[in-house]
GROMACS .gro file of C-alpha atoms in nm:
model
  238
    1ASP     CA    1   8.296  12.035  13.057
    2GLN     CA    2   8.622  12.219  13.092
    3PRO     CA    3   8.926  12.003  13.021
    4ARG     CA    4   9.204  11.965  13.266
    5SER     CA    5   9.542  11.823  13.179
    6ARG     CA    6   9.688  11.529  13.361
    7GLY     CA    7  10.057  11.455  13.391
    8LEU     CA    8  10.376  11.652  13.431
    9GLY     CA    9  10.382  11.782  13.073
   10ASP     CA   10  10.136  12.061  13.136
   11VAL     CA   11  10.310  12.155  13.462
   12TYR     CA   12  10.642  12.188  13.282
   13LYS     CA   13  10.483  12.404  13.010
   14ARG     CA   14  10.327  12.636  13.265
   15GLN     CA   15  10.654  12.664  13.453
   16ALA     CA   16  10.841  12.730  13.127
   17ILE     CA   17  10.605  13.021  13.051
   18LEU     CA   18  10.641  13.155  13.404
   19ASP     CA   19  11.020  13.136  13.377
   20SER     CA   20  11.060  13.274  13.024
   21GLY     CA   21  10.758  13.498  12.985
   22ARG     CA   22  10.707  13.354  12.635
   23SER     CA   23  10.377  13.229  12.494
   24MET     CA   24  10.311  12.877  12.364
   25LEU     CA   25  10.063  12.886  12.078
   26GLN     CA   26   9.876  12.626  11.873
   27ILE     CA   27   9.998  12.330  12.079
   28GLU     CA   28   9.810  12.000  12.030
   29GLU     CA   29   9.759  11.818  12.357
   30GLU     CA   30   9.572  11.512  12.477
   31LEU     CA   31   9.365  11.615  12.780
   32VAL     CA   32   9.118  11.458  13.021
   33ASP     CA   33   8.796  11.636  13.116
   34ILE     CA   34   8.648  11.636  13.464
   35SER     CA   35   8.445  11.325  13.377
   36GLY     CA   36   8.757  11.131  13.288
   37ASN     CA   37   8.698  11.139  12.910
   38ARG     CA   38   9.004  11.175  12.692
   39LEU     CA   39   9.001  11.446  12.428
   40TRP     CA   40   9.236  11.637  12.203
   41ALA     CA   41   9.267  12.013  12.222
   42LYS     CA   42   9.464  12.280  12.045
   43THR     CA   43   9.584  12.505  12.325
   44ASN     CA   44   9.731  12.850  12.356
   45LYS     CA   45   9.912  12.955  12.673
   46VAL     CA   46  10.024  13.312  12.733
   47PRO     CA   47  10.183  13.477  13.038
   48LEU     CA   48   9.980  13.713  13.255
   49LEU     CA   49  10.173  14.030  13.340
   50ASN     CA   50  10.124  14.285  13.615
   51ASP     CA   51  10.179  14.659  13.577
   52ASN     CA   52  10.553  14.606  13.619
   53ASN     CA   53  10.560  14.353  13.332
   54GLU     CA   54  10.625  14.074  13.577
   55VAL     CA   55  10.480  13.728  13.503
   56ILE     CA   56  10.221  13.652  13.766
   57GLY     CA   57  10.038  13.364  13.602
   58VAL     CA   58   9.940  13.180  13.282
   59LEU     CA   59   9.625  13.225  13.076
   60GLY     CA   60   9.521  12.931  12.860
   61THR     CA   61   9.258  12.873  12.592
   62PHE     CA   62   9.169  12.553  12.409
   63GLU     CA   63   8.988  12.436  12.094
   64ASP     CA   64   8.840  12.087  12.094
   65ILE     CA   65   8.988  11.902  11.795
   66THR     CA   66   8.894  11.551  11.909
   67GLN     CA   67   8.685  11.466  11.601
   68SER     CA   68   8.948  11.580  11.351
   69LYS     CA   69   9.216  11.395  11.548
   70LEU     CA   70   9.011  11.075  11.545
   71ALA     CA   71   8.957  11.115  11.170
   72GLU     CA   72   9.332  11.162  11.125
   73GLN     CA   73   9.400  10.846  11.321
   74GLU     CA   74   9.150  10.655  11.107
   75VAL     CA   75   9.336  10.769  10.795
   76ILE     CA   76   9.663  10.649  10.944
   77VAL     CA   77   9.510  10.309  11.026
   78ALA     CA   78   9.363  10.282  10.675
   79LYS     CA   79   9.702  10.370  10.525
   80GLU     CA   80   9.874  10.104  10.732
   81GLN     CA   81   9.614   9.847  10.627
   82ALA     CA   82   9.660   9.943  10.260
   83GLU     CA   83  10.036   9.905  10.294
   84GLN     CA   84   9.993   9.563  10.452
   85ALA     CA   85   9.756   9.463  10.171
   86ASN     CA   86  10.013   9.584   9.917
   87ILE     CA   87  10.283   9.373  10.082
   88ALA     CA   88  10.050   9.072  10.076
   89LYS     CA   89   9.980   9.136   9.706
   90SER     CA   90  10.352   9.152   9.628
   91GLU     CA   91  10.417   8.829   9.815
   92PHE     CA   92  10.128   8.660   9.636
   93LEU     CA   93  10.251   8.769   9.293
   94ALA     CA   94  10.605   8.661   9.376
   95ASN     CA   95  10.478   8.313   9.463
   96MET     CA   96  10.251   8.297   9.160
   97SER     CA   97  10.543   8.400   8.941
   98HIS     CA   98  10.713   8.069   9.007
   99GLU     CA   99  10.394   7.863   9.015
  100LEU     CA  100  10.277   7.988   8.674
  101ARG     CA  101  10.606   8.016   8.489
  102THR     CA  102  10.722   7.665   8.576
  103PRO     CA  103  10.435   7.467   8.417
  104LEU     CA  104  10.419   7.708   8.122
  105ASN     CA  105  10.788   7.651   8.055
  106GLY     CA  106  10.709   7.281   8.056
  107VAL     CA  107  10.431   7.332   7.799
  108ILE     CA  108  10.658   7.535   7.569
  109GLY     CA  109  10.940   7.281   7.602
  110THR     CA  110  10.705   6.993   7.523
  111LEU     CA  111  10.568   7.172   7.217
  112ASN     CA  112  10.923   7.234   7.093
  113LEU     CA  113  11.000   6.861   7.126
  114LEU     CA  114  10.671   6.772   6.957
  115ALA     CA  115  10.754   7.004   6.666
  116GLU     CA  116  11.071   6.800   6.598
  117THR     CA  117  10.878   6.475   6.552
  118SER     CA  118  10.719   6.342   6.233
  119LEU     CA  119  10.396   6.538   6.194
  120ASN     CA  120  10.164   6.587   5.903
  121ALA     CA  121  10.089   6.938   5.779
  122ARG     CA  122   9.778   6.985   5.994
  123GLN     CA  123   9.948   6.857   6.309
  124SER     CA  124  10.251   7.079   6.249
  125ASN     CA  125  10.025   7.382   6.203
  126LEU     CA  126   9.839   7.309   6.528
  127VAL     CA  127  10.166   7.268   6.719
  128ASN     CA  128  10.293   7.601   6.585
  129ILE     CA  129   9.970   7.777   6.687
  130SER     CA  130   9.992   7.629   7.037
  131LYS     CA  131  10.358   7.723   7.063
  132HIS     CA  132  10.300   8.087   6.959
  133SER     CA  133  10.004   8.115   7.196
  134ALA     CA  134  10.204   7.972   7.488
  135GLU     CA  135  10.496   8.206   7.419
  136SER     CA  136  10.260   8.506   7.408
  137LEU     CA  137  10.103   8.398   7.735
  138PHE     CA  138  10.450   8.361   7.886
  139GLY     CA  139  10.538   8.715   7.779
  140LEU     CA  140  10.220   8.854   7.931
  141LEU     CA  141  10.283   8.668   8.254
  142ASN     CA  142  10.631   8.814   8.271
  143ASP     CA  143  10.484   9.164   8.252
  144VAL     CA  144  10.197   9.099   8.493
  145LEU     CA  145  10.426   8.938   8.747
  146ASP     CA  146  10.703   9.195   8.717
  147LEU     CA  147  10.659   9.371   9.051
  148SER     CA  148  10.874   9.669   8.956
  149LYS     CA  149  10.652   9.745   8.657
  150ILE     CA  150  10.337   9.705   8.863
  151GLU     CA  151  10.464   9.938   9.135
  152SER     CA  152  10.574  10.201   8.882
  153GLY     CA  153  10.232  10.185   8.717
  154LYS     CA  154  10.363  10.146   8.364
  155LEU     CA  155  10.491   9.885   8.121
  156GLU     CA  156  10.760   9.981   7.874
  157LEU     CA  157  10.687   9.899   7.510
  158GLU     CA  158  10.945   9.710   7.306
  159TYR     CA  159  10.935   9.806   6.938
  160HIS     CA  160  11.058   9.577   6.658
  161ASN     CA  161  10.994   9.555   6.285
  162GLU     CA  162  10.708   9.312   6.227
  163ASP     CA  163  10.526   9.188   5.917
  164LEU     CA  164  10.164   9.280   5.994
  165ASP     CA  165  10.020   9.026   5.746
  166GLU     CA  166  10.213   8.749   5.914
  167LEU     CA  167  10.118   8.868   6.262
  168LEU     CA  168   9.748   8.902   6.177
  169ALA     CA  169   9.742   8.559   6.015
  170GLU     CA  170   9.912   8.409   6.320
  171VAL     CA  171   9.650   8.558   6.552
  172ALA     CA  172   9.370   8.444   6.321
  173ARG     CA  173   9.500   8.086   6.324
  174GLY     CA  174   9.496   8.092   6.701
  175MET     CA  175   9.131   8.209   6.709
  176ALA     CA  176   9.009   7.984   6.426
  177GLY     CA  177   8.901   7.708   6.664
  178ARG     CA  178   8.665   7.938   6.855
  179ALA     CA  179   8.518   8.067   6.528
  180GLU     CA  180   8.461   7.712   6.407
  181GLU     CA  181   8.282   7.621   6.731
  182LYS     CA  182   8.027   7.899   6.670
  183GLY     CA  183   7.990   7.818   6.300
  184LEU     CA  184   8.153   8.149   6.200
  185GLU     CA  185   8.400   8.214   5.923
  186LEU     CA  186   8.713   8.405   6.022
  187LEU     CA  187   8.860   8.578   5.717
  188CYS     CA  188   9.209   8.720   5.702
  189PRO     CA  189   9.290   8.833   5.347
  190ALA     CA  190   9.660   8.908   5.294
  191HIS     CA  191   9.793   9.224   5.129
  192PHE     CA  192   9.940   9.047   4.826
  193MET     CA  193  10.069   9.358   4.648
  194SER     CA  194  10.307   9.463   4.922
  195SER     CA  195  10.376   9.336   5.267
  196CYS     CA  196  10.346   9.600   5.538
  197VAL     CA  197  10.631   9.600   5.787
  198ALA     CA  198  10.582   9.827   6.086
  199LYS     CA  199  10.769   9.893   6.409
  200VAL     CA  200  10.535   9.766   6.681
  201ASP     CA  201  10.536   9.591   7.017
  202ARG     CA  202  10.444   9.243   6.895
  203LEU     CA  203  10.323   9.118   7.231
  204ARG     CA  204  10.098   9.420   7.296
  205LEU     CA  205   9.957   9.419   6.943
  206ARG     CA  206   9.878   9.049   6.969
  207GLN     CA  207   9.700   9.116   7.297
  208ILE     CA  208   9.491   9.394   7.140
  209LEU     CA  209   9.405   9.181   6.836
  210ASN     CA  210   9.308   8.885   7.053
  211ASN     CA  211   9.077   9.109   7.257
  212LEU     CA  212   8.916   9.262   6.948
  213ILE     CA  213   8.867   8.928   6.773
  214GLY     CA  214   8.747   8.767   7.095
  215ASN     CA  215   8.478   9.035   7.134
  216ALA     CA  216   8.379   8.998   6.768
  217LEU     CA  217   8.338   8.623   6.814
  218LYS     CA  218   8.143   8.672   7.134
  219PHE     CA  219   7.888   8.911   6.988
  220THR     CA  220   7.856   8.770   6.633
  221GLU     CA  221   7.582   8.510   6.603
  222LYS     CA  222   7.619   8.415   6.235
  223GLY     CA  223   7.812   8.506   5.922
  224SER     CA  224   8.180   8.594   5.908
  225ILE     CA  225   8.441   8.816   6.067
  226CYS     CA  226   8.698   8.982   5.843
  227LEU     CA  227   9.034   9.104   5.974
  228LEU     CA  228   9.169   9.402   5.781
  229TYR     CA  229   9.411   9.685   5.840
  230THR     CA  230   9.496   9.993   5.636
  231SER     CA  231   9.857  10.057   5.545
  232PRO     CA  232   9.969  10.419   5.594
  233SER     CA  233  10.068  10.611   5.284
  234PRO     CA  234  10.441  10.697   5.239
  235ARG     CA  235  10.362  11.056   5.337
  236ASP     CA  236  10.193  10.944   5.660
  237ARG     CA  237  10.487  10.719   5.743
  238GLY     CA  238  10.730  11.010   5.731
   0.00000   0.00000   0.00000
């Protein structure tokens, strides 16, 4: 079917060509065919000239671009839906930020108060492990719920000098309960000759160590798990 345009727009374009004698090329138009179906066409309209170079009419051609136009509209709709989903995600995380931080602050505060009471050595050690674990979780939540970092797609590392023996032992104490439940021995020999202090992001390194040890505990059926690291030589440190 040949398309025919409805509305004054096409009339004005034809009249503009008749008046100016200038062509209109690669114009996208919504048309209606003789059956009443709407379609999109890319049209070209050029003036028809007589022997005296006088405009006596308009010649038009069209290319049916309905399918590509529909695909383009689908992309636009999908983009709008993705943007709405992103807004919903941001609102959800903003709400969760308060809901998660508030009780966790209460846990940390309670552990701090408990640490000031009369505790035996074992109780004091368990309180310290719980406190360190809660503080690490709080730090991770701050990063996860920081919308600006999520939107930028990156988290900035914060480097500080840390004693790796102390950090590894702290992580091991936190995972000791899980090892004991499976009947495994979790070994963390210290580097007695010299303590290794390195500039690291404590929170990120703890997260990595917890993941590694957690996987080791998950896939080890019997025996022991030993936590070791190799100190770089002075030349490597330079």
